[in-house]
Amino acid sequence: MPEGDTVWQTARRLHTALAGRVLTRSDLRVPKYATADLTGRTVLDVTPRGKHLLTRIEGGLTLHSHLRMDGSWKVYAAGERWSGGPGHQIRVILGTAERTAVGYRLPVLDLLRTTDEDQAVGHLGPDLLGPDWDPDKALANLLRDPARPLGEALLDQRNLAGIGNVYKSELCFLLRATPWLPIGDLPAEHAAQLPTLAKRLLEANRDRPARSTTGRRDQNLYVYGRAPRPCLRCRTSISAANQGDGSRDRPTYWCPTCQSGPAPTPGRPTQ
């Protein structure tokens, strides 16, 4: 699933291609909006909010989309061949005289009044890459349920918006705690630095083509996707297991030596 930095990059590409330009083509391939026509309207801006995208359009309208696991937005120049997937996977087309933005496999696509955006994103906590960022509020949200596993608390977008599976695993490693440690058991000094550390990681990667949390050229990530390879710190084999309530299991990686706290029996490494 794309994380906050990836969504921020997508918003920037869409904003650069569409903002300030009049739509000459509009095709929303969702039954609810099949008759909606946005042609002739100017795109005002494209704004990320956590993992959500808000495309604001003249006339007080907002096209809200979410990429979830497989969705993507592609931008093509006039006459360029589209290559994001087969035609039946296209959910929306927004075209100007110069560029065409195509949304593929978007599981969430809503057209709403801009004044009603809170219906789509009002539940989100402080955005790690947004103007509403508030580290104190984010920390208070995280600690509201001290018995909740650290990894689950980090993924809950109501606490803070923008963290996905990759940053969850990497942050837990940097905090030297397993993702299953109750967040209330996290040492106070580590808890205090968690929001700032999370923001620093996402900010460092929002302009990078390849995400890195290590600062190393030979290895971009500490634990995510690395099972059963050796830990970069201690050489112990990285472990992998799913974390969740069974309805939405998430691949999770950790070092059994460097990270303290409870953990399940390592499962088969997740690819």
GROMACS .gro file of C-alpha atoms in nm:
model
  271
    1MET     CA    1   0.000   0.000   0.000
    2PRO     CA    2   0.138   0.344  -0.087
    3GLU     CA    3   0.240   0.542   0.219
    4GLY     CA    4   0.227   0.912   0.294
    5ASP     CA    5   0.543   0.999   0.103
    6THR     CA    6   0.426   0.816  -0.210
    7VAL     CA    7   0.085   0.984  -0.197
    8TRP     CA    8   0.257   1.322  -0.154
    9GLN     CA    9   0.462   1.256  -0.468
   10THR     CA   10   0.149   1.150  -0.658
   11ALA     CA   11  -0.029   1.469  -0.553
   12ARG     CA   12   0.265   1.678  -0.669
   13ARG     CA   13   0.266   1.510  -1.012
   14LEU     CA   14  -0.108   1.560  -1.052
   15HIS     CA   15  -0.091   1.919  -0.932
   16THR     CA   16   0.189   2.001  -1.175
   17ALA     CA   17  -0.003   1.846  -1.463
   18LEU     CA   18  -0.353   1.975  -1.390
   19ALA     CA   19  -0.361   2.275  -1.158
   20GLY     CA   20  -0.462   2.601  -1.326
   21ARG     CA   21  -0.574   2.423  -1.642
   22VAL     CA   22  -0.919   2.370  -1.789
   23LEU     CA   23  -1.044   2.014  -1.819
   24THR     CA   24  -1.112   1.915  -2.178
   25ARG     CA   25  -1.191   1.556  -2.090
   26SER     CA   26  -1.371   1.408  -1.792
   27ASP     CA   27  -1.466   1.044  -1.752
   28LEU     CA   28  -1.560   0.901  -1.411
   29ARG     CA   29  -1.607   0.528  -1.459
   30VAL     CA   30  -1.797   0.468  -1.138
   31PRO     CA   31  -2.170   0.400  -1.168
   32LYS     CA   32  -2.261   0.663  -0.909
   33TYR     CA   33  -2.087   0.936  -1.109
   34ALA     CA   34  -2.125   0.803  -1.463
   35THR     CA   35  -2.317   1.113  -1.574
   36ALA     CA   36  -2.091   1.367  -1.398
   37ASP     CA   37  -1.918   1.599  -1.643
   38LEU     CA   38  -1.630   1.817  -1.526
   39THR     CA   39  -1.523   1.944  -1.866
   40GLY     CA   40  -1.486   2.319  -1.890
   41ARG     CA   41  -1.392   2.351  -1.524
   42THR     CA   42  -1.047   2.453  -1.402
   43VAL     CA   43  -0.852   2.229  -1.164
   44LEU     CA   44  -0.758   2.444  -0.867
   45ASP     CA   45  -0.514   2.217  -0.683
   46VAL     CA   46  -0.435   1.860  -0.586
   47THR     CA   47  -0.371   1.817  -0.216
   48PRO     CA   48  -0.259   1.506  -0.025
   49ARG     CA   49  -0.414   1.432   0.314
   50GLY     CA   50  -0.240   1.135   0.472
   51LYS     CA   51  -0.300   0.859   0.218
   52HIS     CA   52  -0.590   1.041   0.054
   53LEU     CA   53  -0.587   1.263  -0.255
   54LEU     CA   54  -0.812   1.567  -0.292
   55THR     CA   55  -0.840   1.712  -0.642
   56ARG     CA   56  -1.021   2.044  -0.606
   57ILE     CA   57  -1.211   2.169  -0.908
   58GLU     CA   58  -1.373   2.498  -0.998
   59GLY     CA   59  -1.732   2.522  -0.884
   60GLY     CA   60  -1.673   2.396  -0.532
   61LEU     CA   61  -1.615   2.031  -0.620
   62THR     CA   62  -1.353   1.785  -0.490
   63LEU     CA   63  -1.263   1.450  -0.643
   64HIS     CA   64  -1.152   1.231  -0.353
   65SER     CA   65  -0.944   0.921  -0.424
   66HIS     CA   66  -0.750   0.663  -0.226
   67LEU     CA   67  -0.497   0.421  -0.372
   68ARG     CA   68  -0.530   0.142  -0.110
   69MET     CA   69  -0.321  -0.157  -0.217
   70ASP     CA   70  -0.317  -0.148  -0.597
   71GLY     CA   71  -0.442   0.191  -0.712
   72SER     CA   72  -0.232   0.442  -0.904
   73TRP     CA   73  -0.253   0.770  -1.091
   74LYS     CA   74  -0.054   0.807  -1.413
   75VAL     CA   75   0.008   1.128  -1.606
   76TYR     CA   76   0.057   1.120  -1.983
   77ALA     CA   77   0.151   1.381  -2.238
   78ALA     CA   78  -0.078   1.445  -2.536
   79GLY     CA   79  -0.046   1.154  -2.777
   80GLU     CA   80   0.152   0.938  -2.533
   81ARG     CA   81   0.052   0.572  -2.508
   82TRP     CA   82  -0.114   0.484  -2.178
   83SER     CA   83   0.060   0.203  -1.994
   84GLY     CA   84  -0.089   0.183  -1.643
   85GLY     CA   85  -0.299  -0.125  -1.707
   86PRO     CA   86  -0.582  -0.260  -1.924
   87GLY     CA   87  -0.871  -0.030  -2.004
   88HIS     CA   88  -1.118  -0.206  -1.775
   89GLN     CA   89  -0.903  -0.104  -1.476
   90ILE     CA   90  -0.940   0.268  -1.548
   91ARG     CA   91  -1.166   0.442  -1.296
   92VAL     CA   92  -1.121   0.806  -1.394
   93ILE     CA   93  -0.974   1.021  -1.672
   94LEU     CA   94  -0.903   1.391  -1.629
   95GLY     CA   95  -0.758   1.555  -1.937
   96THR     CA   96  -0.635   1.900  -2.036
   97ALA     CA   97  -0.494   2.022  -2.366
   98GLU     CA   98  -0.143   1.926  -2.253
   99ARG     CA   99  -0.175   1.634  -2.010
  100THR     CA  100  -0.406   1.348  -1.921
  101ALA     CA  101  -0.427   1.200  -1.570
  102VAL     CA  102  -0.558   0.843  -1.554
  103GLY     CA  103  -0.658   0.670  -1.231
  104TYR     CA  104  -0.616   0.292  -1.237
  105ARG     CA  105  -0.770   0.039  -0.995
  106LEU     CA  106  -0.885   0.313  -0.755
  107PRO     CA  107  -1.100   0.142  -0.490
  108VAL     CA  108  -1.218   0.477  -0.351
  109LEU     CA  109  -1.343   0.752  -0.582
  110ASP     CA  110  -1.594   1.012  -0.466
  111LEU     CA  111  -1.710   1.342  -0.607
  112LEU     CA  112  -1.820   1.574  -0.328
  113ARG     CA  113  -1.860   1.937  -0.243
  114THR     CA  114  -1.533   2.090  -0.130
  115THR     CA  115  -1.711   2.212   0.181
  116ASP     CA  116  -1.787   1.847   0.262
  117GLU     CA  117  -1.427   1.717   0.246
  118ASP     CA  118  -1.440   1.635   0.616
  119GLN     CA  119  -1.681   1.355   0.529
  120ALA     CA  120  -1.387   1.183   0.358
  121VAL     CA  121  -1.086   1.290   0.564
  122GLY     CA  122  -1.217   1.448   0.882
  123HIS     CA  123  -1.145   1.133   1.083
  124LEU     CA  124  -0.771   1.151   1.014
  125GLY     CA  125  -0.515   1.244   1.278
  126PRO     CA  126  -0.240   1.501   1.219
  127ASP     CA  127  -0.085   1.461   0.874
  128LEU     CA  128   0.289   1.388   0.891
  129LEU     CA  129   0.344   1.584   0.568
  130GLY     CA  130   0.062   1.834   0.604
  131PRO     CA  131   0.017   2.185   0.742
  132ASP     CA  132  -0.192   2.050   1.030
  133TRP     CA  133   0.097   1.847   1.175
  134ASP     CA  134   0.091   1.854   1.556
  135PRO     CA  135   0.338   1.616   1.725
  136ASP     CA  136   0.183   1.661   2.070
  137LYS     CA  137  -0.163   1.572   1.943
  138ALA     CA  138  -0.025   1.276   1.748
  139LEU     CA  139   0.148   1.140   2.058
  140ALA     CA  140  -0.163   1.190   2.272
  141ASN     CA  141  -0.366   1.000   2.011
  142LEU     CA  142  -0.117   0.714   2.007
  143LEU     CA  143  -0.111   0.681   2.386
  144ARG     CA  144  -0.488   0.700   2.425
  145ASP     CA  145  -0.504   0.320   2.431
  146PRO     CA  146  -0.185   0.212   2.613
  147ALA     CA  147  -0.260  -0.158   2.574
  148ARG     CA  148  -0.271  -0.142   2.197
  149PRO     CA  149   0.025  -0.297   2.009
  150LEU     CA  150   0.267  -0.034   1.883
  151GLY     CA  151   0.241  -0.145   1.520
  152GLU     CA  152  -0.138  -0.131   1.516
  153ALA     CA  153  -0.138   0.213   1.678
  154LEU     CA  154   0.101   0.344   1.413
  155LEU     CA  155  -0.115   0.213   1.128
  156ASP     CA  156  -0.432   0.369   1.267
  157GLN     CA  157  -0.474   0.680   1.052
  158ARG     CA  158  -0.694   0.835   1.322
  159ASN     CA  159  -0.382   0.870   1.537
  160LEU     CA  160  -0.152   1.018   1.275
  161ALA     CA  161  -0.189   1.009   0.900
  162GLY     CA  162   0.064   0.871   0.653
  163ILE     CA  163   0.222   0.558   0.802
  164GLY     CA  164   0.189   0.221   0.629
  165ASN     CA  165   0.349  -0.121   0.661
  166VAL     CA  166   0.697  -0.009   0.563
  167TYR     CA  167   0.728   0.282   0.804
  168LYS     CA  168   0.556   0.083   1.076
  169SER     CA  169   0.827  -0.183   1.068
  170GLU     CA  170   1.111   0.065   1.022
  171LEU     CA  171   0.996   0.292   1.306
  172CYS     CA  172   0.960   0.001   1.545
  173PHE     CA  173   1.314  -0.105   1.460
  174LEU     CA  174   1.451   0.245   1.518
  175LEU     CA  175   1.266   0.258   1.852
  176ARG     CA  176   1.409  -0.086   1.943
  177ALA     CA  177   1.061  -0.221   2.017
  178THR     CA  178   0.868  -0.503   1.853
  179PRO     CA  179   0.545  -0.404   1.676
  180TRP     CA  180   0.355  -0.614   1.932
  181LEU     CA  181   0.478  -0.420   2.234
  182PRO     CA  182   0.187  -0.241   2.407
  183ILE     CA  183   0.248   0.122   2.320
  184GLY     CA  184   0.207   0.218   2.684
  185ASP     CA  185   0.513   0.004   2.765
  186LEU     CA  186   0.733   0.198   2.526
  187PRO     CA  187   0.999   0.381   2.730
  188ALA     CA  188   0.896   0.743   2.783
  189GLU     CA  189   1.200   0.883   2.603
  190HIS     CA  190   1.127   0.667   2.297
  191ALA     CA  191   0.759   0.755   2.297
  192ALA     CA  192   0.843   1.125   2.311
  193GLN     CA  193   1.062   1.104   2.002
  194LEU     CA  194   0.824   0.884   1.800
  195PRO     CA  195   0.621   1.159   1.623
  196THR     CA  196   0.931   1.361   1.535
  197LEU     CA  197   1.112   1.051   1.409
  198ALA     CA  198   0.815   0.950   1.195
  199LYS     CA  199   0.792   1.295   1.042
  200ARG     CA  200   1.164   1.306   0.973
  201LEU     CA  201   1.151   0.974   0.787
  202LEU     CA  202   0.860   1.074   0.565
  203GLU     CA  203   0.998   1.421   0.496
  204ALA     CA  204   1.337   1.276   0.400
  205ASN     CA  205   1.169   1.047   0.146
  206ARG     CA  206   0.898   1.263  -0.010
  207ASP     CA  207   1.143   1.388  -0.277
  208ARG     CA  208   1.329   1.060  -0.328
  209PRO     CA  209   1.257   0.817  -0.610
  210ALA     CA  210   1.367   0.528  -0.386
  211ARG     CA  211   1.267   0.522  -0.020
  212SER     CA  212   1.549   0.493   0.235
  213THR     CA  213   1.547   0.482   0.614
  214THR     CA  214   1.907   0.376   0.668
  215GLY     CA  215   2.107   0.649   0.499
  216ARG     CA  216   2.315   0.375   0.339
  217ARG     CA  217   2.377   0.323  -0.030
  218ASP     CA  218   2.397  -0.055  -0.010
  219GLN     CA  219   2.070  -0.112   0.177
  220ASN     CA  220   1.768   0.119   0.185
  221LEU     CA  221   1.567  -0.041   0.466
  222TYR     CA  222   1.656  -0.191   0.803
  223VAL     CA  223   1.398  -0.470   0.829
  224TYR     CA  224   1.102  -0.436   0.593
  225GLY     CA  225   1.107  -0.705   0.325
  226ARG     CA  226   1.443  -0.837   0.445
  227ALA     CA  227   1.350  -1.167   0.614
  228PRO     CA  228   1.545  -1.390   0.660
  229ARG     CA  229   1.851  -1.182   0.576
  230PRO     CA  230   2.078  -1.064   0.859
  231CYS     CA  231   2.003  -0.754   1.064
  232LEU     CA  232   2.221  -0.460   0.965
  233ARG     CA  233   2.306  -0.402   1.331
  234CYS     CA  234   2.354  -0.743   1.490
  235ARG     CA  235   2.343  -0.996   1.201
  236THR     CA  236   2.050  -1.189   1.353
  237SER     CA  237   1.807  -1.314   1.089
  238ILE     CA  238   1.519  -1.073   1.037
  239SER     CA  239   1.181  -1.228   1.123
  240ALA     CA  240   0.848  -1.186   0.947
  241ALA     CA  241   0.487  -1.241   1.049
  242ASN     CA  242   0.145  -1.092   0.990
  243GLN     CA  243   0.004  -0.842   1.237
  244GLY     CA  244  -0.364  -0.767   1.266
  245ASP     CA  245  -0.701  -0.893   1.385
  246GLY     CA  246  -0.732  -1.146   1.104
  247SER     CA  247  -0.948  -0.924   0.884
  248ARG     CA  248  -0.658  -0.717   0.749
  249ASP     CA  249  -0.331  -0.890   0.823
  250ARG     CA  250  -0.028  -0.676   0.751
  251PRO     CA  251   0.322  -0.810   0.674
  252THR     CA  252   0.551  -0.710   0.958
  253TYR     CA  253   0.928  -0.740   1.000
  254TRP     CA  254   1.151  -0.711   1.304
  255CYS     CA  255   1.485  -0.813   1.452
  256PRO     CA  256   1.440  -1.055   1.745
  257THR     CA  257   1.765  -0.935   1.901
  258CYS     CA  258   1.757  -0.558   1.854
  259GLN     CA  259   1.388  -0.512   1.934
  260SER     CA  260   1.242  -0.580   2.278
  261GLY     CA  261   0.888  -0.692   2.349
  262PRO     CA  262   0.643  -0.969   2.264
  263ALA     CA  263   0.634  -1.122   1.919
  264PRO     CA  264   0.467  -1.421   1.752
  265THR     CA  265   0.656  -1.722   1.632
  266PRO     CA  266   0.811  -1.602   1.307
  267GLY     CA  267   0.614  -1.718   1.007
  268ARG     CA  268   0.714  -1.788   0.655
  269PRO     CA  269   0.896  -1.481   0.521
  270THR     CA  270   0.658  -1.248   0.342
  271GLN     CA  271   0.763  -1.152  -0.008
   0.00000   0.00000   0.00000
